[in-house]
mmCIF file of C-alpha atoms in Angstrom:
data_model
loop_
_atom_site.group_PDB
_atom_site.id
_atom_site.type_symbol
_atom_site.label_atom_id
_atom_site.label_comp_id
_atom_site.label_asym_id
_atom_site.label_seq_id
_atom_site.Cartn_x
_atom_site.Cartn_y
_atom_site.Cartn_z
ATOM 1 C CA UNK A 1 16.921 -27.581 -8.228
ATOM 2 C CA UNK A 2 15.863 -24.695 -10.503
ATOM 3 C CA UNK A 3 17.279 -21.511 -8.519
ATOM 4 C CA UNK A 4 14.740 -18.349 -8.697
ATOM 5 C CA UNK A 5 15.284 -14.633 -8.176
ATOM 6 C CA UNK A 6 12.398 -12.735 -6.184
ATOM 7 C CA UNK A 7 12.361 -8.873 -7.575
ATOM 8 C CA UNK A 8 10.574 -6.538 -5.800
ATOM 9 C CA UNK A 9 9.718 -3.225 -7.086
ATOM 10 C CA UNK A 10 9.335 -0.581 -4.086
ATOM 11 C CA UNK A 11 8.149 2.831 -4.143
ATOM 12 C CA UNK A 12 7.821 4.295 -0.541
ATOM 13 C CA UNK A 13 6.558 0.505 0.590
ATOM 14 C CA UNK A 14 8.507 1.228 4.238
ATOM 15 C CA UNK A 15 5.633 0.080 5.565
ATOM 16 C CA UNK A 16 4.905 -3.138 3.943
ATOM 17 C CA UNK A 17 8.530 -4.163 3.579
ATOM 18 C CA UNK A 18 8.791 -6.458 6.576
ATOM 19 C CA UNK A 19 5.682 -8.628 6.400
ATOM 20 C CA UNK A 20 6.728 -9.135 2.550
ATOM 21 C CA UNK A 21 10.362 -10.019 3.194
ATOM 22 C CA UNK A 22 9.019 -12.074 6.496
ATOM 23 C CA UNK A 23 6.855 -14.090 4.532
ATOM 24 C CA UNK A 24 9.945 -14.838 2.070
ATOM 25 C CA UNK A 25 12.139 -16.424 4.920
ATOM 26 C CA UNK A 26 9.348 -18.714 5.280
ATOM 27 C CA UNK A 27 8.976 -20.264 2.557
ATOM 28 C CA UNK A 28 9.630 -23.936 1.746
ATOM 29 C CA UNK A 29 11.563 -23.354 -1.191
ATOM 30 C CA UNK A 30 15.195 -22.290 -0.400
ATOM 31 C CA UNK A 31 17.122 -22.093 -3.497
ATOM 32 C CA UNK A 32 16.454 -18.233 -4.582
ATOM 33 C CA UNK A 33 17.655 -14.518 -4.106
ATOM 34 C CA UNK A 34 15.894 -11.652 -3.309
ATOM 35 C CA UNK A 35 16.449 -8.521 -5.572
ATOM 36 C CA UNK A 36 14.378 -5.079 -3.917
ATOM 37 C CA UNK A 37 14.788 -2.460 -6.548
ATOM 38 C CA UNK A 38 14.180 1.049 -4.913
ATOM 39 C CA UNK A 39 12.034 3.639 -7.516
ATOM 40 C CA UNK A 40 13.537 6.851 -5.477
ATOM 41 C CA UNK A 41 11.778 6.220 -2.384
ATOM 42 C CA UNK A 42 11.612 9.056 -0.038
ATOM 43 C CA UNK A 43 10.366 7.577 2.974
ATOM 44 C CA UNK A 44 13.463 5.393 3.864
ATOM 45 C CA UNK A 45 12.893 2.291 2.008
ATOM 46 C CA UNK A 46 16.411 1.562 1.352
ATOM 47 C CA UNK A 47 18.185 2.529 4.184
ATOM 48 C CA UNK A 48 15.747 0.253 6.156
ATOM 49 C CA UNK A 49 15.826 -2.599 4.016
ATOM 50 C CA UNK A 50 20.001 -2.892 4.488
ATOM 51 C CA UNK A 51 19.481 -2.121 8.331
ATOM 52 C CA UNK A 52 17.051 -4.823 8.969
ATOM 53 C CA UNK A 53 17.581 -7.400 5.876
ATOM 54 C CA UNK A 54 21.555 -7.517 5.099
ATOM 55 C CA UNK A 55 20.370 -10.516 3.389
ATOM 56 C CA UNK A 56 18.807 -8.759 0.315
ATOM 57 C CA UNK A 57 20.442 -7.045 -2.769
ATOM 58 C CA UNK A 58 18.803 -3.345 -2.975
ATOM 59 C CA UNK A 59 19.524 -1.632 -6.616
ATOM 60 C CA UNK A 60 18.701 1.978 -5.761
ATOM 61 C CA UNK A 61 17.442 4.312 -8.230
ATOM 62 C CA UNK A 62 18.178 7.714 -8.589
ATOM 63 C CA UNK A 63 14.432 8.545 -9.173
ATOM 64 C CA UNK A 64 10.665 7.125 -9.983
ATOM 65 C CA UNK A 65 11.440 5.311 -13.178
ATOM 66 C CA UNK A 66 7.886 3.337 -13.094
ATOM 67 C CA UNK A 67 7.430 -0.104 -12.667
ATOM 68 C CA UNK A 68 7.910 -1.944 -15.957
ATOM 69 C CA UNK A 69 11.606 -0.240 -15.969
ATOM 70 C CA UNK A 70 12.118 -1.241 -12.311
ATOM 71 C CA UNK A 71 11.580 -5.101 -12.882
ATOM 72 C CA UNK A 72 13.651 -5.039 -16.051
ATOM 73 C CA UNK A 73 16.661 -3.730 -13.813
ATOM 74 C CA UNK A 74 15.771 -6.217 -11.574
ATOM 75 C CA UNK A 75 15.046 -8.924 -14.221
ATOM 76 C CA UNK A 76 18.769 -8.087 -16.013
ATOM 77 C CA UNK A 77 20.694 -8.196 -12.555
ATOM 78 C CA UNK A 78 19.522 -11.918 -11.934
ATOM 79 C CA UNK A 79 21.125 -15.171 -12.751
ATOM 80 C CA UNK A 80 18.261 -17.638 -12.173
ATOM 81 C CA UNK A 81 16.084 -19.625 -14.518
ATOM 82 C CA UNK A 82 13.058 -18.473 -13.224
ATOM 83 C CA UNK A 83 12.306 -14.351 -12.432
ATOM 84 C CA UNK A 84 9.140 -14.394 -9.592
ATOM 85 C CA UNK A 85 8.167 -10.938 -9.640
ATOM 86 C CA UNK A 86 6.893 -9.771 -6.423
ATOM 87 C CA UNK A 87 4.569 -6.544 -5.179
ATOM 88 C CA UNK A 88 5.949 -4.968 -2.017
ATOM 89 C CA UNK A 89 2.851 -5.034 -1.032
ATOM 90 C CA UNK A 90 2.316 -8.692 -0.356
ATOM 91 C CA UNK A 91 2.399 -11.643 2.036
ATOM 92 C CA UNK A 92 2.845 -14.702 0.603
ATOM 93 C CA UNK A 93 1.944 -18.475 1.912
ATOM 94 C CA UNK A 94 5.149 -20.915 2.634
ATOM 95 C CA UNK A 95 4.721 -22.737 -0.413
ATOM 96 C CA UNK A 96 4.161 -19.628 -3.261
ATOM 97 C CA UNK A 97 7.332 -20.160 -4.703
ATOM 98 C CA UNK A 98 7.375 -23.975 -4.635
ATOM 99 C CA UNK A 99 3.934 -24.405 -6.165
ATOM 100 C CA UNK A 100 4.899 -21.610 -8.791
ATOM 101 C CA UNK A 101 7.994 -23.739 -9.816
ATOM 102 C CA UNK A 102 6.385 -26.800 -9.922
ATOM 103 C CA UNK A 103 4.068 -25.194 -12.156
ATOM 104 C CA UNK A 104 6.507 -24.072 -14.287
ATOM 105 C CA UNK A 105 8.543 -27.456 -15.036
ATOM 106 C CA UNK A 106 5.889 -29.252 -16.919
ATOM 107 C CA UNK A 107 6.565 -27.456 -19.837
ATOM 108 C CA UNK A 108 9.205 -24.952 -21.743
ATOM 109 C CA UNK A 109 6.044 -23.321 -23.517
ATOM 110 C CA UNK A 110 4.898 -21.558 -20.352
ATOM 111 C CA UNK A 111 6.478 -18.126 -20.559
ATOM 112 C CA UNK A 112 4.526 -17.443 -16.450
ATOM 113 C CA UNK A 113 2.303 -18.607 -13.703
ATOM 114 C CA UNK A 114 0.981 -16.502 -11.904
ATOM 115 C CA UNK A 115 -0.145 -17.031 -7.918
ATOM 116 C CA UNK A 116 -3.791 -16.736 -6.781
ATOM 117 C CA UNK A 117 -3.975 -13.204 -5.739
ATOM 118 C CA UNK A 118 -6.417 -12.484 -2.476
ATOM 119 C CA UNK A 119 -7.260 -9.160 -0.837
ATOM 120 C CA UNK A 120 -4.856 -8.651 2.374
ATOM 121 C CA UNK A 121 -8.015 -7.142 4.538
ATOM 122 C CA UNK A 122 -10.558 -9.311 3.314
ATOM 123 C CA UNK A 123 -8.677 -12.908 2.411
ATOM 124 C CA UNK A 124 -11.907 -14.631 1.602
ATOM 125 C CA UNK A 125 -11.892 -12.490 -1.645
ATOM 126 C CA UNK A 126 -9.934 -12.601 -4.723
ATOM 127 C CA UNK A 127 -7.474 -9.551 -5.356
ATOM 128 C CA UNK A 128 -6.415 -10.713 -8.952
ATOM 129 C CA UNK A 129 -6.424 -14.354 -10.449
ATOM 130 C CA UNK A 130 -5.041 -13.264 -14.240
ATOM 131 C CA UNK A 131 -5.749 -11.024 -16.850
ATOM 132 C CA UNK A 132 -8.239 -11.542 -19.749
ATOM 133 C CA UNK A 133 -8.083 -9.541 -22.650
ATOM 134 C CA UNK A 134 -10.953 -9.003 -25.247
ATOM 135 C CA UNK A 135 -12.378 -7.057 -28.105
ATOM 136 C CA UNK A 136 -13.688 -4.409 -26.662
ATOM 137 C CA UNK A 137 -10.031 -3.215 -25.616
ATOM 138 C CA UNK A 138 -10.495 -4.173 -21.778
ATOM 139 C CA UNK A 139 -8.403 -6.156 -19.917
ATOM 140 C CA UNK A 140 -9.906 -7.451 -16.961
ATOM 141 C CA UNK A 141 -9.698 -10.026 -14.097
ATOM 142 C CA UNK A 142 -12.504 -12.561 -13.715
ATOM 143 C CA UNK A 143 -12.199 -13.633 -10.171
ATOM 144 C CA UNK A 144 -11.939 -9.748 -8.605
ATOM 145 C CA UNK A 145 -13.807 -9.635 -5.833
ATOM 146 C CA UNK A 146 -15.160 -13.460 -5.972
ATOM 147 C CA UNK A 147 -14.866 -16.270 -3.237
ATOM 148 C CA UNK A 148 -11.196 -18.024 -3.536
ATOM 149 C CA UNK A 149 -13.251 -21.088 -3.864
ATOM 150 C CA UNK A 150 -14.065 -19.165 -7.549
ATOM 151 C CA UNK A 151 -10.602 -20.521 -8.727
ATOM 152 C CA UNK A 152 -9.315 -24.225 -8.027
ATOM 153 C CA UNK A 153 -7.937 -25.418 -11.023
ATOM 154 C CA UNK A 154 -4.938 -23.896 -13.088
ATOM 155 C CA UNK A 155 -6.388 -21.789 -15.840
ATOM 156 C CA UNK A 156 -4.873 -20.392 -19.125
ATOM 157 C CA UNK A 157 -5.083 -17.096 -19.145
ATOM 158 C CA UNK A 158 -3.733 -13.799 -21.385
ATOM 159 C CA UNK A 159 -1.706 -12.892 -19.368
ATOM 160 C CA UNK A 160 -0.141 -12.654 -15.801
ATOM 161 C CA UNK A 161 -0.124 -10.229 -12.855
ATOM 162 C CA UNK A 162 3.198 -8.965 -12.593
ATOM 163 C CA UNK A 163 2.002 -8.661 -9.141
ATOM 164 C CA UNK A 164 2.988 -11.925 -7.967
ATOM 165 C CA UNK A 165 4.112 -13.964 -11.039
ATOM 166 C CA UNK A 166 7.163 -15.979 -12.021
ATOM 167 C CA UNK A 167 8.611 -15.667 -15.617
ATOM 168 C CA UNK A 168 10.811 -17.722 -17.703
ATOM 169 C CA UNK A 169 14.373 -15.481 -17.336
ATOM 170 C CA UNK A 170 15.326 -16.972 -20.907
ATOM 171 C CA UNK A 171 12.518 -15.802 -22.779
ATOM 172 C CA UNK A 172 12.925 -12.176 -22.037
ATOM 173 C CA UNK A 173 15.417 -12.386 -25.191
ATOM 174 C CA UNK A 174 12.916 -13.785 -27.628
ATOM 175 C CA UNK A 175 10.101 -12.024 -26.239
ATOM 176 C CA UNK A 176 11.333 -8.659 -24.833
ATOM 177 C CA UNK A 177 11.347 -6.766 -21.578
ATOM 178 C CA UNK A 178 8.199 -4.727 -20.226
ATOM 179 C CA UNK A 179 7.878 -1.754 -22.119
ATOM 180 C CA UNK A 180 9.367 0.878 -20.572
ATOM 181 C CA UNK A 181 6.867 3.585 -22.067
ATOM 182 C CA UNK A 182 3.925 2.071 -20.305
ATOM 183 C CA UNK A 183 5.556 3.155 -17.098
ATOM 184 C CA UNK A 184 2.879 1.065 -14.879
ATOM 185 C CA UNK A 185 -0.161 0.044 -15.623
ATOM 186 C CA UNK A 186 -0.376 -3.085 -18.290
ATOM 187 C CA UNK A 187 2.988 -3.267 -19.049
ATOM 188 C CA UNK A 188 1.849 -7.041 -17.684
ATOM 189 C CA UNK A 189 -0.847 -7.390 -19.701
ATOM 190 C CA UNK A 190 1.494 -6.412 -22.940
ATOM 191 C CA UNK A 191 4.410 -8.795 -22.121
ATOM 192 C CA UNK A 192 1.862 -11.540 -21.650
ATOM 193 C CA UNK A 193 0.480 -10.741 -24.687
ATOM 194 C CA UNK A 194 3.010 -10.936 -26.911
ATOM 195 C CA UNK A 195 3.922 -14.268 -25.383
ATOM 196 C CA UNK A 196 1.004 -15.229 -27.015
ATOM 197 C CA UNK A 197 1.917 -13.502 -30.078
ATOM 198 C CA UNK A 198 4.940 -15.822 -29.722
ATOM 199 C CA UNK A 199 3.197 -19.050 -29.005
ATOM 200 C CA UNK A 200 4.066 -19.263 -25.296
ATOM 201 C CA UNK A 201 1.104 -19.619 -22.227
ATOM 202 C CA UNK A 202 0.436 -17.990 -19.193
ATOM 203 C CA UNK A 203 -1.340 -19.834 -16.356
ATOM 204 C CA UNK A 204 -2.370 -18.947 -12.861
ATOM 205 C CA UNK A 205 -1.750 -21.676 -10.532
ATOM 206 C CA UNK A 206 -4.395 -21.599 -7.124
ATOM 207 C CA UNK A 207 -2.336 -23.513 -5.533
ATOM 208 C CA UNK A 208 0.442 -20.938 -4.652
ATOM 209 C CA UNK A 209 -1.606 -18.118 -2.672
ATOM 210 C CA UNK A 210 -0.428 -14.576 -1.719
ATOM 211 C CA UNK A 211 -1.870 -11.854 0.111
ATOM 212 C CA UNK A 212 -1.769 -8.154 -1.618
ATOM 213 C CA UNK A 213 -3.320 -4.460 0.057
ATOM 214 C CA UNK A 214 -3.637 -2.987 -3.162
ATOM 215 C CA UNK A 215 -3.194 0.096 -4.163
ATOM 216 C CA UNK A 216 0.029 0.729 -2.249
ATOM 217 C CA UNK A 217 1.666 2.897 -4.329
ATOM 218 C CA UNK A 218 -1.148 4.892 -6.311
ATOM 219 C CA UNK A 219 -3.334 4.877 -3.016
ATOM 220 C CA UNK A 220 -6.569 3.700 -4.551
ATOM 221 C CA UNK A 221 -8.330 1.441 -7.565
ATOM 222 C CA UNK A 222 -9.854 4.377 -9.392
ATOM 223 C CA UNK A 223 -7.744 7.741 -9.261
ATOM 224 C CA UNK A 224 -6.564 10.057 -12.149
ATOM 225 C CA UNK A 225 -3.227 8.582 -12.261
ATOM 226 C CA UNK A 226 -4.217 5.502 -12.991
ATOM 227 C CA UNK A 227 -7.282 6.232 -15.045
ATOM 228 C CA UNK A 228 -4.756 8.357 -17.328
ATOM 229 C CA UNK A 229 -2.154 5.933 -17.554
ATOM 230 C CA UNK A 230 -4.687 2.856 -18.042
ATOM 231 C CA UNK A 231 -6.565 4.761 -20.998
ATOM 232 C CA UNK A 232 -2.971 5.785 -22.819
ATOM 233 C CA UNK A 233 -1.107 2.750 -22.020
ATOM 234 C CA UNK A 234 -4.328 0.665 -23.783
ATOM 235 C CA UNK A 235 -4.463 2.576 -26.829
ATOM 236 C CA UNK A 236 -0.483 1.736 -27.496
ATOM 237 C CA UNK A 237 -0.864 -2.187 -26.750
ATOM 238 C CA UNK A 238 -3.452 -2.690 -29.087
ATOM 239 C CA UNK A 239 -1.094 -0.513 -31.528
ATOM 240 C CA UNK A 240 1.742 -2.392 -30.658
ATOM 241 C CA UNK A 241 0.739 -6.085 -30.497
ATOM 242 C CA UNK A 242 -2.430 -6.217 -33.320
ATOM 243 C CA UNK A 243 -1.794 -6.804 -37.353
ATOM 244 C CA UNK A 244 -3.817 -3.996 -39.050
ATOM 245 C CA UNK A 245 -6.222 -5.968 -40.328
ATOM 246 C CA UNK A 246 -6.997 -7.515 -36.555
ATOM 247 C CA UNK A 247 -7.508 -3.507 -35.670
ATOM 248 C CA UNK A 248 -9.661 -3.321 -38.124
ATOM 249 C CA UNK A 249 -11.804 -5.882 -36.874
ATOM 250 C CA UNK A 250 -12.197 -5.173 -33.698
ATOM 251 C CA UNK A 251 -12.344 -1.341 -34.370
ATOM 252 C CA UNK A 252 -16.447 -1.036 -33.952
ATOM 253 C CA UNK A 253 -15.976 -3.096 -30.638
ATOM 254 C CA UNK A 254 -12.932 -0.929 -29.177
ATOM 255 C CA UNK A 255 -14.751 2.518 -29.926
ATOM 256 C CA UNK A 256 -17.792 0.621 -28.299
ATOM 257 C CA UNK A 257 -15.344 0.276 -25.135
ATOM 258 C CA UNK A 258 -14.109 3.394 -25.068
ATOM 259 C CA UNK A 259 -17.310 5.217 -24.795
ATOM 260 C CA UNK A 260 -18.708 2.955 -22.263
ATOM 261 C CA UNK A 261 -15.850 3.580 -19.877
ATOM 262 C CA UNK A 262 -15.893 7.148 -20.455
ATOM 263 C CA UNK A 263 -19.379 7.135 -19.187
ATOM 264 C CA UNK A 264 -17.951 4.677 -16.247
ATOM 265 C CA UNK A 265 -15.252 7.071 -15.567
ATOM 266 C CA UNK A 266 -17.703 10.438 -16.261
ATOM 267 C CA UNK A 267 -19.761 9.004 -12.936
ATOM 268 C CA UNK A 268 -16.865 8.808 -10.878
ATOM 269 C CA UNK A 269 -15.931 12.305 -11.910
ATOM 270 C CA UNK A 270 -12.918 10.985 -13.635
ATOM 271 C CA UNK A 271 -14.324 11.915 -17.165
ATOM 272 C CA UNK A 272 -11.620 13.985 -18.047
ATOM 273 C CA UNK A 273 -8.400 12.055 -16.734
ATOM 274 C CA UNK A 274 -10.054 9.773 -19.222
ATOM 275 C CA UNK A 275 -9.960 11.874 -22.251
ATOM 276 C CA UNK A 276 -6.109 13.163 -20.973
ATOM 277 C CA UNK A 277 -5.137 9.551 -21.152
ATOM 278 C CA UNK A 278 -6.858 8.837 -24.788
ATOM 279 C CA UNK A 279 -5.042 12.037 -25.991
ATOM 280 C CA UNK A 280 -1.754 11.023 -24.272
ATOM 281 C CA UNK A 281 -2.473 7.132 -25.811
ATOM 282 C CA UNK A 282 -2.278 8.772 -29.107
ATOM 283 C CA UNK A 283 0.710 10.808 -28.437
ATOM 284 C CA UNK A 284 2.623 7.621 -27.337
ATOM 285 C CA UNK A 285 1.498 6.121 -30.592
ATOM 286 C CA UNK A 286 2.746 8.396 -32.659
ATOM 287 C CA UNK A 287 6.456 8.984 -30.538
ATOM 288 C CA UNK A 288 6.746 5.030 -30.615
ATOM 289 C CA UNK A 289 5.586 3.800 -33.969
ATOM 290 C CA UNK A 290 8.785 1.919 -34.562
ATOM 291 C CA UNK A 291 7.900 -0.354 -31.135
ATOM 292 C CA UNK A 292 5.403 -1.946 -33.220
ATOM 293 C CA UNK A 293 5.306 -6.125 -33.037
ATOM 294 C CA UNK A 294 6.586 -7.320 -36.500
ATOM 295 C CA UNK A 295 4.255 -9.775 -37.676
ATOM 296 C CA UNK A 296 5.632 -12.843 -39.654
ATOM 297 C CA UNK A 297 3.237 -16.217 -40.639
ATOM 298 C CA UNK A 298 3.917 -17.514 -36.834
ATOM 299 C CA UNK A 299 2.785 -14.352 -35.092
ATOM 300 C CA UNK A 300 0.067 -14.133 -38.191
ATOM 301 C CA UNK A 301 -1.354 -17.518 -37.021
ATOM 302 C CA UNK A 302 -1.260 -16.925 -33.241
ATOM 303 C CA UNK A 303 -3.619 -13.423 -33.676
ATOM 304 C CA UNK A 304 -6.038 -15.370 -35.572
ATOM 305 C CA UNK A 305 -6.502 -17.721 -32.893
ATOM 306 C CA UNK A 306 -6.204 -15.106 -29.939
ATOM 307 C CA UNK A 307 -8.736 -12.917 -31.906
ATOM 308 C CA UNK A 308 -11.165 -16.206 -30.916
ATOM 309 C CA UNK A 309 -10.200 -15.347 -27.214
ATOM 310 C CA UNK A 310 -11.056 -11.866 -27.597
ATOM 311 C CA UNK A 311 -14.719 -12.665 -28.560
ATOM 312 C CA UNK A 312 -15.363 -15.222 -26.027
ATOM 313 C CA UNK A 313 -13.428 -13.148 -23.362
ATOM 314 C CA UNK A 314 -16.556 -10.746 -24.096
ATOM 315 C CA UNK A 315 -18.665 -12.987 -22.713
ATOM 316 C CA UNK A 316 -16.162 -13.566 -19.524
ATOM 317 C CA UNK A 317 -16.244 -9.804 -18.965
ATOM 318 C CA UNK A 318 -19.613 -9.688 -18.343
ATOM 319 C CA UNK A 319 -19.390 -12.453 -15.922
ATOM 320 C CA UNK A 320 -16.603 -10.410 -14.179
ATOM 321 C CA UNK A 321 -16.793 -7.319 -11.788
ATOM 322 C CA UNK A 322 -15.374 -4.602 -13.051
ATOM 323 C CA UNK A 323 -14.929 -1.931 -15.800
#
């Protein structure tokens, strides 16, 4: 039996602690560990969690270190084969992490499957059910919002939700960590991405279903936080992960983007945490230039064929729900 290590990233989650770790007791899978690792929580996260779960290892951090550098401590302290990395924000079904490893045996080319995220207050409706990425710079998830009848069958997608998705523990050496200097927000997307770069897949299986609030930690989908973050963070994964002449390409189509979700953003009276996060984008570009993908014939090959997902994921966008 393939043993698994649950890591759970927690940032004043106090609240949603105990359904999350309840729900893990449950399930029908036994052979895994459970790894919380504490971003400075202030609200008494980790003394609760070692009062009322013995059971699981807490790594507690001296301060906020972000998300992406949270799992990799996580990620690096485990043993296991497989890595499911878990909101603490969530409630998951009895069988999550036995459908998700199921998944993952029928072949060494998936890198992660990701679980069938719904919406904790409104379970009809999908939270997240993967991440698209296309050529107008957006990532995006198709199902948001949709009927979880929208997605039945597993599905290839960019790449997972690190939200409630298991990874391959042995590919983190070939393919790298998250990226630290995203702090949160797409750090997913670019691991998943350069999975692809690497020739690996990322599914989401339906089959393994877990509940998530949302939100729990930056209190809301659009804010200035995450609008800043978002707009930077994008602007350094397409820097990172595309060959200049891919760039190229798709530069008429990302400008395109840009200016349509600054117009997005302007109506929400977020306009200018947009522009901060372009500026700081290109700021990160220019402190990180030597975090740039190195592109030999494989990775060559693989962006030519992704670059065909980018165009048709255009036309998935706009079957999507959001900006």
């Amino acid at each position: 039996m393939e043993t698994v290590t649950v890591v759970i990233p927690n940032y004043n989650g106090k609240k949603y602690l105990d359904d999350c770790l309840r729900s893990l007791k449950k399930q029908t899978y036994r052979d895994f560990h459970v790894i919380i690792v504490d971003n400075g929580s202030t609200d008494g996260s980790v003394e609760y969690i070692r009062n009322n779960h013995s059971d699981v290892e807490v790594i507690a951090l001296n301060e906020n270190t972000g998300f992406a550098n949270a799992v990799n401590v996580g990620i690096k302290a485990s043993d296991s084969e497989y890595v499911f990395l878990l909101n603490d924000d969530t409630v998951c079904e009895e069988n999550v992490i036995e459908s998700l490893v199921k998944t993952m045996n029928r072949g060494k080319k998936l890198f992660s499957v990701q679980a069938k995220l719904l919406q904790l207050k409104n379970p009809e409706l999908i939270d997240d059910s993967g991440d698209y990425y296309c050529a107008l710079g957006w990532a995006f998830s198709p199902g948001r919002d949709k009927k979880s009848g929208f997605l039945t069958k597993q599905t290839v997608i960019t790449s997972a939700c690190a939200g409630a998705a298991m990874y391959r523990r042995a590919l983190f050496e070939e393919i790298g960590y998250f990226d630290e200097k995203h702090f949160c927000y797409l750090e997913d997307v670019d691991i998943g991405y350069r999975a692809r770069v690497k020739g690996y897949l990322n599914v989401c299986d339906p089959e393994a279903v877990v509940y998530h609030a949302g939100s729990g930690t930056s209190g809301s989908r659009y804010n200035s936080f995450k609008v800043e973050l978002t707009a930077g963070n994008n602007l350094y994964f397409i820097y990172k992960n595309m060959p200049a002449l891919q760039i190229i390409i798709n530069l008429p189509l990302i400008v395109a983007g840009i200016i349509i979700k600054h117009v997005f953003y302007v109506r929400k009276g977020l306009g200018m945490s947009h522009v901060r996060g372009i500026m700081a984008g290109f700021s990160k570009i220019l402190k990180n230039a030597d975090r740039r993908q190195k592109f030999g014939k494989k990775e060559f090959l693989a962006c030519a064929g992704l670059q065909l997902e980018l165009w048709i994921n255009i036309a998935r966008r706009f079957g999507a729900t959001r900006v």
